[in-house]
Amino acid sequence: MAQHNLQQTISLLGRTPAALDALLRGLPETWTLCNEGENSWNAFDVVGHLIHCERTDWMPRARTVLQFGETRTFEPFDRFAQLRENRDKSLAPLLDEFARLRSDNLTELRALNLQQEDLERRGRHPALGVVTLSQLLATWAAHDLTHLHQISRIMAHQYRETVGPWSIYLGVLQCAGHSS
Amino acid sequence: MAQHNLQQTISLLGRTPAALDALLRGLPETWTLCNEGENSWNAFDVVGHLIHCERTDWMPRARTVLQFGETRTFEPFDRFAQLRENRDKSLAPLLDEFARLRSDNLTELRALNLQQEDLERRGRHPALGVVTLSQLLATWAAHDLTHLHQISRIMAHQYRETVGPWSIYLGVLQCAGHSS
């Protein structure tokens, strides 16, 4: 198992809500409500997805590992919940909600005072099979980064034509690293 | 020419320093000083690059367009300046410097009170040839996003092994959209 420094993970997890807030709050909707075409997500949808993860994914699954180990498979995650839940909302309250849920979840995580042997405990993912608590918590942080990466790409897409010939120099416009 | 709303560009440009500050200030150096291998950049290098752009790229080139049009080719940009300039610095003062330079540049940009006919003015890029002021300013914003995208990818790379089997679900770990 790759070495996992939990404090390092928590330090990133604690910063994501403020980073997204600084980037997105008050931005014109051309940036936050436009997507990459067809059924792709916009930045607003991504924040909704992060909220749904705070509610149903990371800490609920961590609790499942600690209580039931491999004997109880994680609840499957609903990737489209935010498209139903946030239809009539605006971005600012979603940013507030994300910050509040993240803060509560990190308070709970710190209170668990997990030790190395806890991080090695195993749970069962519905598609991936056996995973460790360490992998779950590392994924929580990397998942923040995958969506910051995605938001950057979605927003840059809005300027794909506007930048003219510079597009060949802008790595984000060549990105094929879509979240699945 | 694709339609370009300059207020929309400025609203993004004004947020990037605070977003990077919220994400990076005080983060453990495992996140900010590790790169993607070989001679790739870490997050610290990227912030240094953004500073160098504020000093020598965007507004200096905008001035060149407005004063000389296509008759004066832009100074070539030094993509490696920050690797020399910031050797003995730490991240926090670089974040401060980026915020200050960006703020000064946006003050100057707003004071120009550019109109649609100004945005259509043409300059000459050393490699791309004729470009418009509109394209230059749109690229300034998209360039912020390309580097936010890059920083997310660089940091996620540090957890490539730690996330275990979840790596297949994390789009950022499949990204091949490198900045050039």
Tab-separated table of C-alpha atoms in Angstrom:
chain	number	residue	atom	x	y	z
A	1	MET	CA	0.000	0.000	0.000
A	2	ALA	CA	1.293	3.471	-0.893
A	3	GLN	CA	2.171	5.541	2.174
A	4	HIS	CA	-0.702	7.780	3.212
A	5	ASN	CA	-0.293	10.819	5.431
A	6	LEU	CA	-3.807	11.546	6.678
A	7	GLN	CA	-2.950	15.054	7.859
A	8	GLN	CA	-1.846	15.893	4.345
A	9	THR	CA	-5.169	14.628	3.004
A	10	ILE	CA	-7.139	16.628	5.550
A	11	SER	CA	-5.163	19.792	4.800
A	12	LEU	CA	-6.248	19.613	1.177
A	13	LEU	CA	-9.848	18.646	1.972
A	14	GLY	CA	-10.107	21.640	4.277
A	15	ARG	CA	-9.100	24.077	1.540
A	16	THR	CA	-11.295	23.020	-1.378
A	17	PRO	CA	-14.512	24.805	-0.333
A	18	ALA	CA	-12.724	28.153	0.062
A	19	ALA	CA	-10.875	27.689	-3.226
A	20	LEU	CA	-14.112	26.986	-5.114
A	21	ASP	CA	-15.800	29.859	-3.325
A	22	ALA	CA	-13.043	32.288	-4.295
A	23	LEU	CA	-13.160	31.093	-7.888
A	24	LEU	CA	-16.909	30.811	-8.466
A	25	ARG	CA	-18.945	33.044	-6.164
A	26	GLY	CA	-20.355	35.985	-8.077
A	27	LEU	CA	-18.867	34.928	-11.411
A	28	PRO	CA	-21.086	35.670	-14.422
A	29	GLU	CA	-23.310	32.727	-15.325
A	30	THR	CA	-21.573	32.379	-18.672
A	31	TRP	CA	-18.766	30.819	-16.658
A	32	THR	CA	-20.775	28.858	-14.122
A	33	LEU	CA	-23.870	27.704	-16.040
A	34	CYS	CA	-22.339	26.801	-19.393
A	35	ASN	CA	-21.153	23.267	-20.010
A	36	GLU	CA	-19.095	21.368	-22.587
A	37	GLY	CA	-22.099	20.434	-24.722
A	38	GLU	CA	-24.772	17.744	-24.783
A	39	ASN	CA	-25.374	16.302	-21.316
A	40	SER	CA	-22.079	17.441	-19.801
A	41	TRP	CA	-21.960	19.195	-16.444
A	42	ASN	CA	-21.409	22.867	-15.757
A	43	ALA	CA	-19.575	24.237	-12.703
A	44	PHE	CA	-22.881	24.542	-10.840
A	45	ASP	CA	-23.566	20.824	-11.372
A	46	VAL	CA	-20.073	19.944	-10.142
A	47	VAL	CA	-20.596	21.824	-6.877
A	48	GLY	CA	-23.913	19.984	-6.471
A	49	HIS	CA	-22.127	16.690	-7.059
A	50	LEU	CA	-19.521	17.548	-4.418
A	51	ILE	CA	-22.344	18.261	-1.967
A	52	HIS	CA	-23.997	14.935	-2.711
A	53	CYS	CA	-20.647	13.206	-2.117
A	54	GLU	CA	-20.285	14.897	1.269
A	55	ARG	CA	-23.725	13.584	2.205
A	56	THR	CA	-23.648	10.059	0.859
A	57	ASP	CA	-20.149	8.984	-0.113
A	58	TRP	CA	-17.006	9.670	1.903
A	59	MET	CA	-17.874	9.650	5.574
A	60	PRO	CA	-20.840	7.257	5.249
A	61	ARG	CA	-18.519	4.799	3.510
A	62	ALA	CA	-15.771	5.363	6.087
A	63	ARG	CA	-18.311	4.505	8.795
A	64	THR	CA	-19.308	1.375	6.876
A	65	VAL	CA	-15.680	0.227	6.731
A	66	LEU	CA	-15.169	0.836	10.435
A	67	GLN	CA	-18.410	-0.843	11.487
A	68	PHE	CA	-18.784	-3.683	9.022
A	69	GLY	CA	-15.481	-4.169	7.206
A	70	GLU	CA	-15.813	-6.208	4.036
A	71	THR	CA	-19.113	-7.743	5.069
A	72	ARG	CA	-21.241	-4.814	3.934
A	73	THR	CA	-20.905	-3.458	0.402
A	74	PHE	CA	-21.035	0.340	0.092
A	75	GLU	CA	-24.286	1.845	-1.120
A	76	PRO	CA	-23.890	2.601	-4.841
A	77	PHE	CA	-23.309	6.304	-5.459
A	78	ASP	CA	-25.842	8.321	-7.464
A	79	ARG	CA	-23.890	10.420	-9.970
A	80	PHE	CA	-26.966	12.295	-11.134
A	81	ALA	CA	-28.628	13.224	-7.828
A	82	GLN	CA	-27.559	16.870	-8.066
A	83	LEU	CA	-29.298	17.292	-11.411
A	84	ARG	CA	-32.622	16.583	-9.650
A	85	GLU	CA	-31.888	18.164	-6.271
A	86	ASN	CA	-30.602	21.561	-7.315
A	87	ARG	CA	-32.879	22.487	-10.181
A	88	ASP	CA	-34.229	25.610	-8.487
A	89	LYS	CA	-31.169	26.657	-6.515
A	90	SER	CA	-28.470	29.218	-7.194
A	91	LEU	CA	-24.744	28.779	-6.830
A	92	ALA	CA	-24.065	30.884	-3.722
A	93	PRO	CA	-26.147	28.760	-1.309
A	94	LEU	CA	-24.616	25.610	-2.802
A	95	LEU	CA	-21.132	26.947	-2.055
A	96	ASP	CA	-22.247	27.665	1.509
A	97	GLU	CA	-23.712	24.191	1.856
A	98	PHE	CA	-20.610	22.508	0.515
A	99	ALA	CA	-18.422	24.425	2.980
A	100	ARG	CA	-20.658	23.542	5.906
A	101	LEU	CA	-20.911	19.839	5.052
A	102	ARG	CA	-17.167	19.562	4.435
A	103	SER	CA	-16.406	21.255	7.730
A	104	ASP	CA	-18.769	18.913	9.602
A	105	ASN	CA	-17.308	15.857	7.894
A	106	LEU	CA	-13.727	16.871	8.703
A	107	THR	CA	-14.706	17.444	12.312
A	108	GLU	CA	-16.056	13.911	12.410
A	109	LEU	CA	-13.004	12.514	10.611
A	110	ARG	CA	-10.575	14.189	13.029
A	111	ALA	CA	-12.580	12.932	16.000
A	112	LEU	CA	-12.108	9.354	14.786
A	113	ASN	CA	-8.385	9.835	15.460
A	114	LEU	CA	-7.535	7.147	12.911
A	115	GLN	CA	-4.279	5.255	13.334
A	116	GLN	CA	-2.261	3.399	10.708
A	117	GLU	CA	-3.987	0.119	11.523
A	118	ASP	CA	-7.379	1.771	11.021
A	119	LEU	CA	-6.314	3.066	7.618
A	120	GLU	CA	-5.511	-0.479	6.593
A	121	ARG	CA	-9.032	-1.718	7.361
A	122	ARG	CA	-10.882	-3.082	4.378
A	123	GLY	CA	-14.310	-2.435	2.948
A	124	ARG	CA	-16.172	-3.516	-0.159
A	125	HIS	CA	-16.952	-1.229	-3.080
A	126	PRO	CA	-19.888	-2.301	-5.295
A	127	ALA	CA	-17.771	-2.203	-8.467
A	128	LEU	CA	-14.127	-2.130	-7.350
A	129	GLY	CA	-14.314	-4.892	-4.757
A	130	VAL	CA	-12.050	-4.782	-1.717
A	131	VAL	CA	-10.633	-1.329	-0.912
A	132	THR	CA	-8.955	0.115	2.165
A	133	LEU	CA	-10.021	3.029	4.328
A	134	SER	CA	-6.729	4.658	3.353
A	135	GLN	CA	-7.656	4.442	-0.328
A	136	LEU	CA	-11.130	5.808	0.353
A	137	LEU	CA	-9.810	8.865	2.191
A	138	ALA	CA	-7.054	9.522	-0.353
A	139	THR	CA	-9.695	9.323	-3.076
A	140	TRP	CA	-11.768	11.940	-1.281
A	141	ALA	CA	-8.894	14.429	-1.731
A	142	ALA	CA	-8.023	13.343	-5.276
A	143	HIS	CA	-11.719	13.594	-6.149
A	144	ASP	CA	-11.687	17.272	-5.105
A	145	LEU	CA	-8.773	17.750	-7.487
A	146	THR	CA	-10.467	15.869	-10.319
A	147	HIS	CA	-13.412	18.239	-10.064
A	148	LEU	CA	-11.281	21.367	-9.763
A	149	HIS	CA	-9.552	20.092	-12.879
A	150	GLN	CA	-12.937	19.528	-14.514
A	151	ILE	CA	-14.295	22.969	-13.573
A	152	SER	CA	-11.167	24.609	-15.028
A	153	ARG	CA	-11.702	22.670	-18.234
A	154	ILE	CA	-15.442	23.414	-18.449
A	155	MET	CA	-14.840	27.129	-17.987
A	156	ALA	CA	-11.906	27.236	-20.412
A	157	HIS	CA	-14.134	25.542	-22.997
A	158	GLN	CA	-16.292	28.685	-23.048
A	159	TYR	CA	-13.293	30.581	-24.507
A	160	ARG	CA	-12.227	27.902	-26.985
A	161	GLU	CA	-13.042	30.157	-29.938
A	162	THR	CA	-12.430	33.495	-28.251
A	163	VAL	CA	-8.718	32.849	-27.696
A	164	GLY	CA	-8.168	32.397	-31.447
A	165	PRO	CA	-4.785	30.960	-32.427
A	166	TRP	CA	-3.595	30.744	-28.804
A	167	SER	CA	-5.739	27.632	-28.352
A	168	ILE	CA	-2.820	25.431	-29.423
A	169	TYR	CA	-0.791	26.635	-26.418
A	170	LEU	CA	-3.515	26.079	-23.828
A	171	GLY	CA	-3.195	22.600	-22.365
A	172	VAL	CA	-6.644	22.741	-20.797
A	173	LEU	CA	-8.184	22.895	-24.280
A	174	GLN	CA	-6.420	19.656	-25.210
A	175	CYS	CA	-7.539	17.825	-22.083
A	176	ALA	CA	-9.153	14.456	-22.598
A	177	GLY	CA	-9.140	13.503	-18.916
A	178	HIS	CA	-12.841	13.327	-18.280
A	179	SER	CA	-14.223	12.253	-14.962
A	180	SER	CA	-16.207	9.078	-15.150
B	1	MET	CA	-14.249	36.721	-34.300
B	2	ALA	CA	-15.973	34.967	-31.390
B	3	GLN	CA	-17.925	37.389	-29.218
B	4	HIS	CA	-15.867	38.585	-26.278
B	5	ASN	CA	-17.372	40.113	-23.157
B	6	LEU	CA	-14.470	41.891	-21.476
B	7	GLN	CA	-16.281	42.253	-18.125
B	8	GLN	CA	-16.650	38.490	-18.049
B	9	THR	CA	-12.928	38.082	-18.662
B	10	ILE	CA	-12.042	40.582	-15.952
B	11	SER	CA	-14.371	38.920	-13.454
B	12	LEU	CA	-12.463	35.671	-13.843
B	13	LEU	CA	-9.036	37.318	-13.830
B	14	GLY	CA	-9.915	39.071	-10.588
B	15	ARG	CA	-10.714	35.802	-8.819
B	16	THR	CA	-7.750	33.613	-9.701
B	17	PRO	CA	-5.295	34.940	-7.089
B	18	ALA	CA	-7.735	34.389	-4.235
B	19	ALA	CA	-8.638	30.931	-5.541
B	20	LEU	CA	-4.978	29.880	-5.698
B	21	ASP	CA	-4.365	31.438	-2.311
B	22	ALA	CA	-7.242	29.519	-0.740
B	23	LEU	CA	-6.051	26.295	-2.325
B	24	LEU	CA	-2.294	26.533	-1.788
B	25	ARG	CA	-1.336	28.767	1.144
B	26	GLY	CA	-0.140	26.684	4.058
B	27	LEU	CA	-0.566	23.369	2.257
B	28	PRO	CA	2.101	20.772	3.102
B	29	GLU	CA	5.012	20.861	0.661
B	30	THR	CA	4.187	17.338	-0.492
B	31	TRP	CA	1.376	18.995	-2.373
B	32	THR	CA	3.096	22.190	-3.492
B	33	LEU	CA	6.704	21.157	-4.128
B	34	CYS	CA	6.213	17.771	-5.781
B	35	ASN	CA	5.919	17.559	-9.545
B	36	GLU	CA	4.949	14.996	-12.174
B	37	GLY	CA	8.490	13.699	-12.650
B	38	GLU	CA	11.583	14.647	-14.645
B	39	ASN	CA	11.634	18.367	-15.425
B	40	SER	CA	7.933	18.976	-14.916
B	41	TRP	CA	6.674	21.873	-12.823
B	42	ASN	CA	5.272	21.795	-9.320
B	43	ALA	CA	2.539	24.126	-8.039
B	44	PHE	CA	5.193	26.540	-6.747
B	45	ASP	CA	6.707	26.799	-10.243
B	46	VAL	CA	3.282	27.453	-11.746
B	47	VAL	CA	2.632	30.379	-9.396
B	48	GLY	CA	6.056	31.758	-10.340
B	49	HIS	CA	5.149	31.402	-14.015
B	50	LEU	CA	1.880	33.285	-13.454
B	51	ILE	CA	3.859	36.086	-11.810
B	52	HIS	CA	6.260	36.270	-14.721
B	53	CYS	CA	3.287	36.494	-17.093
B	54	GLU	CA	1.819	39.390	-15.122
B	55	ARG	CA	5.129	41.208	-15.458
B	56	THR	CA	6.068	40.504	-19.043
B	57	ASP	CA	3.179	39.054	-21.009
B	58	TRP	CA	-0.418	40.250	-20.829
B	59	MET	CA	-0.449	43.972	-20.171
B	60	PRO	CA	2.918	44.666	-21.838
B	61	ARG	CA	1.592	42.950	-24.962
B	62	ALA	CA	-1.724	44.794	-24.737
B	63	ARG	CA	0.235	48.062	-24.628
B	64	THR	CA	2.254	46.953	-27.655
B	65	VAL	CA	-0.942	46.291	-29.617
B	66	LEU	CA	-2.427	49.649	-28.685
B	67	GLN	CA	0.752	51.605	-29.420
B	68	PHE	CA	2.256	49.797	-32.376
B	69	GLY	CA	-0.374	47.464	-33.832
B	70	GLU	CA	1.077	44.844	-36.131
B	71	THR	CA	4.288	46.777	-36.703
B	72	ARG	CA	6.000	45.603	-33.546
B	73	THR	CA	6.245	41.889	-32.758
B	74	PHE	CA	5.687	40.955	-29.106
B	75	GLU	CA	8.761	40.174	-27.048
B	76	PRO	CA	9.112	36.376	-26.878
B	77	PHE	CA	7.966	34.985	-23.531
B	78	ASP	CA	10.444	33.210	-21.256
B	79	ARG	CA	8.754	30.034	-20.010
B	80	PHE	CA	11.584	29.212	-17.623
B	81	ALA	CA	12.189	32.566	-15.915
B	82	GLN	CA	10.509	31.485	-12.675
B	83	LEU	CA	12.860	28.532	-12.298
B	84	ARG	CA	15.747	31.026	-11.978
B	85	GLU	CA	13.954	33.863	-10.200
B	86	ASN	CA	12.296	31.983	-7.357
B	87	ARG	CA	14.945	29.526	-6.292
B	88	ASP	CA	15.223	30.892	-2.753
B	89	LYS	CA	11.638	31.989	-2.209
B	90	SER	CA	8.738	30.344	-0.461
B	91	LEU	CA	5.190	30.022	-1.717
B	92	ALA	CA	3.397	32.508	0.547
B	93	PRO	CA	5.234	35.637	-0.715
B	94	LEU	CA	4.755	34.443	-4.304
B	95	LEU	CA	1.004	34.226	-3.722
B	96	ASP	CA	1.088	37.757	-2.317
B	97	GLU	CA	3.094	38.998	-5.272
B	98	PHE	CA	0.773	37.372	-7.798
B	99	ALA	CA	-2.258	38.979	-6.148
B	100	ARG	CA	-0.630	42.414	-6.101
B	101	LEU	CA	0.544	42.284	-9.723
B	102	ARG	CA	-2.827	41.000	-10.932
B	103	SER	CA	-4.646	43.713	-9.063
B	104	ASP	CA	-2.379	46.411	-10.532
B	105	ASN	CA	-2.774	44.998	-14.027
B	106	LEU	CA	-6.559	44.888	-13.782
B	107	THR	CA	-6.586	48.467	-12.539
B	108	GLU	CA	-4.620	49.448	-15.624
B	109	LEU	CA	-6.839	47.340	-17.914
B	110	ARG	CA	-10.037	48.900	-16.556
B	111	ALA	CA	-8.573	52.375	-16.920
B	112	LEU	CA	-8.029	51.740	-20.637
B	113	ASN	CA	-11.830	51.557	-20.950
B	114	LEU	CA	-11.501	49.418	-24.064
B	115	GLN	CA	-14.331	49.502	-26.604
B	116	GLN	CA	-15.283	46.896	-29.170
B	117	GLU	CA	-13.166	48.603	-31.841
B	118	ASP	CA	-10.146	48.509	-29.527
B	119	LEU	CA	-10.628	44.777	-28.951
B	120	GLU	CA	-10.446	44.251	-32.694
B	121	ARG	CA	-7.033	45.922	-32.967
B	122	ARG	CA	-4.312	43.647	-34.220
B	123	GLY	CA	-0.824	42.847	-32.984
B	124	ARG	CA	1.871	40.413	-33.984
B	125	HIS	CA	2.854	37.349	-31.979
B	126	PRO	CA	6.365	35.992	-32.625
B	127	ALA	CA	5.075	32.496	-33.413
B	128	LEU	CA	1.327	32.832	-34.052
B	129	GLY	CA	1.468	35.847	-36.341
B	130	VAL	CA	-1.423	38.304	-36.370
B	131	VAL	CA	-3.641	38.195	-33.279
B	132	THR	CA	-6.242	40.577	-31.886
B	133	LEU	CA	-6.314	42.358	-28.548
B	134	SER	CA	-9.553	40.475	-27.863
B	135	GLN	CA	-7.768	37.147	-28.329
B	136	LEU	CA	-4.880	38.260	-26.110
B	137	LEU	CA	-7.180	39.242	-23.248
B	138	ALA	CA	-9.342	36.117	-23.582
B	139	THR	CA	-6.153	34.060	-23.495
B	140	TRP	CA	-5.115	35.753	-20.264
B	141	ALA	CA	-8.242	34.295	-18.588
B	142	ALA	CA	-8.031	30.897	-20.287
B	143	HIS	CA	-4.360	30.751	-19.297
B	144	ASP	CA	-5.359	31.104	-15.629
B	145	LEU	CA	-7.677	28.137	-16.148
B	146	THR	CA	-5.025	26.079	-17.928
B	147	HIS	CA	-2.757	26.495	-14.921
B	148	LEU	CA	-5.476	25.811	-12.366
B	149	HIS	CA	-6.143	22.682	-14.396
B	150	GLN	CA	-2.419	21.886	-14.357
B	151	ILE	CA	-2.038	22.457	-10.603
B	152	SER	CA	-5.000	20.149	-9.937
B	153	ARG	CA	-3.367	17.504	-12.087
B	154	ILE	CA	0.094	17.916	-10.529
B	155	MET	CA	-1.318	17.589	-7.030
B	156	ALA	CA	-3.567	14.644	-7.910
B	157	HIS	CA	-0.513	12.895	-9.357
B	158	GLN	CA	0.922	12.723	-5.828
B	159	TYR	CA	-1.958	10.393	-4.882
B	160	ARG	CA	-1.872	8.250	-8.023
B	161	GLU	CA	-0.867	5.159	-6.024
B	162	THR	CA	-2.500	6.110	-2.740
B	163	VAL	CA	-6.030	5.997	-4.172
B	164	GLY	CA	-5.598	2.349	-5.206
B	165	PRO	CA	-8.306	0.978	-7.524
B	166	TRP	CA	-10.235	4.273	-7.534
B	167	SER	CA	-7.691	5.682	-9.977
B	168	ILE	CA	-9.776	4.453	-12.916
B	169	TYR	CA	-12.646	6.729	-11.856
B	170	LEU	CA	-10.533	9.875	-11.413
B	171	GLY	CA	-10.473	11.825	-14.656
B	172	VAL	CA	-7.598	14.006	-13.510
B	173	LEU	CA	-5.348	10.927	-13.446
B	174	GLN	CA	-6.163	10.233	-17.106
B	175	CYS	CA	-5.459	13.807	-18.202
B	176	ALA	CA	-3.127	14.225	-21.135
B	177	GLY	CA	-3.824	17.948	-21.577
B	178	HIS	CA	-0.395	19.317	-20.804
B	179	SER	CA	0.353	22.987	-21.099
B	180	SER	CA	2.940	23.783	-23.691
